Coordinates of C-alpha atoms in Angstrom, one line a residue:
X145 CA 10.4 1.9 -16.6
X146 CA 13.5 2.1 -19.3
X147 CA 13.1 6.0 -18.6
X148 CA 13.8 5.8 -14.3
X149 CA 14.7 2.2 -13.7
X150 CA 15.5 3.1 -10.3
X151 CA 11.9 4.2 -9.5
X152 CA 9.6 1.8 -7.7
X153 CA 6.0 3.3 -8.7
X154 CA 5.9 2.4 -12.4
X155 CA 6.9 -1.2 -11.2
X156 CA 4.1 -1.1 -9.0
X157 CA 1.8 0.3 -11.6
X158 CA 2.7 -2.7 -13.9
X159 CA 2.9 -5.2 -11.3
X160 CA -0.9 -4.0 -10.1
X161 CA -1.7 -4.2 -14.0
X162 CA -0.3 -7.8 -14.5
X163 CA -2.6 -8.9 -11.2
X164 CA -5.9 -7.5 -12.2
X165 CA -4.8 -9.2 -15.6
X166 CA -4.1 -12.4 -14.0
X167 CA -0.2 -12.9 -14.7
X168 CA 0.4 -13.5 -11.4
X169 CA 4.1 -15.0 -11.8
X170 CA 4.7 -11.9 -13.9
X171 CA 3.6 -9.8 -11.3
X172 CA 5.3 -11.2 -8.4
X173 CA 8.3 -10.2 -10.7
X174 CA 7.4 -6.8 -10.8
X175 CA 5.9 -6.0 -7.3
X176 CA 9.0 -7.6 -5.6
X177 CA 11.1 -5.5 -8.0
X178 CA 8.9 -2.1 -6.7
X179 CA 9.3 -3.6 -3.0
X180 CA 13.3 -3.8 -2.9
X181 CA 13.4 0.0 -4.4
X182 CA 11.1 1.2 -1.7
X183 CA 8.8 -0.6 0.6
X184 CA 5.6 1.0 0.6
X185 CA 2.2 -0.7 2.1
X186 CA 0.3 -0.5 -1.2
X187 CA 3.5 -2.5 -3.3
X188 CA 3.5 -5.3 0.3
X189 CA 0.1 -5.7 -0.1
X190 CA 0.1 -5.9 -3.4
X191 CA 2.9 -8.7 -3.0
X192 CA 1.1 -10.3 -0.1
X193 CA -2.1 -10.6 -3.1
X194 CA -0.7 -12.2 -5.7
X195 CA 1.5 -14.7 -3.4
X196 CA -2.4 -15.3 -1.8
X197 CA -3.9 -15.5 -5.1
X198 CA -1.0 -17.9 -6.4
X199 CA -1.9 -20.1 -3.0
X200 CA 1.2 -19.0 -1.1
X201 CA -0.3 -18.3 2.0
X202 CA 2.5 -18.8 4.3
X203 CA 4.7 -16.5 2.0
X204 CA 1.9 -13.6 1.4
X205 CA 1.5 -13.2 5.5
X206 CA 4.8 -11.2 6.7
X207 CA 4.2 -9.0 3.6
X208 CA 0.2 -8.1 4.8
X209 CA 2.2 -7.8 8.1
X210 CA 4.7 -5.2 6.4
X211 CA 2.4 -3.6 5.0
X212 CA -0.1 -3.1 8.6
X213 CA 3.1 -2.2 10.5
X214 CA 3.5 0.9 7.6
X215 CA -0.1 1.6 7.7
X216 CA -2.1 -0.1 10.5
X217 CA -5.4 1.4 8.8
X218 CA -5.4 -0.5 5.7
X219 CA -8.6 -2.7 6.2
X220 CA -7.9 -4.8 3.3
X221 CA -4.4 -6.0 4.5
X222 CA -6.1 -7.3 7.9

């Protein structure tokens, strides 16, 4: 990240790797950080995850919604 601040996949690649390692607040950080450089369905759902798995509902649902509006086949955001 210190080498292309600018670019939103190795934000996403370390916000995906502080989920699986259950640093959700961490996370968040990250995968909102990946979202405002380019909003792609993978980083919303990602977002839309951790906000779920934090027990943010109401907040994860418009980005599962993003993220079906980008890519309406993406099983796991429905």
């Amino acid at each position: 990240m210190q080498l292309a601040p600018q670019e939103a996949a190795p934000r996403f690649a370390l916000g995906s790797a502080l989920k699986g390692l259950g640093r959700f607040q961490a996370a968040e950080e990250e995968l909102r950080k990946a979202v405002e450089l380019r909003e792609t369905a993978s980083a919303l759902h990602a977002l839309g995850a951790v906000l779920a798995y934090q027990r943010r509902e109401r907040e994860a649902v418009p980005y599962f919604q993003k993220a079906l509006f980008l890519s309406p086949d993406r099983y796991l955001s429905w």
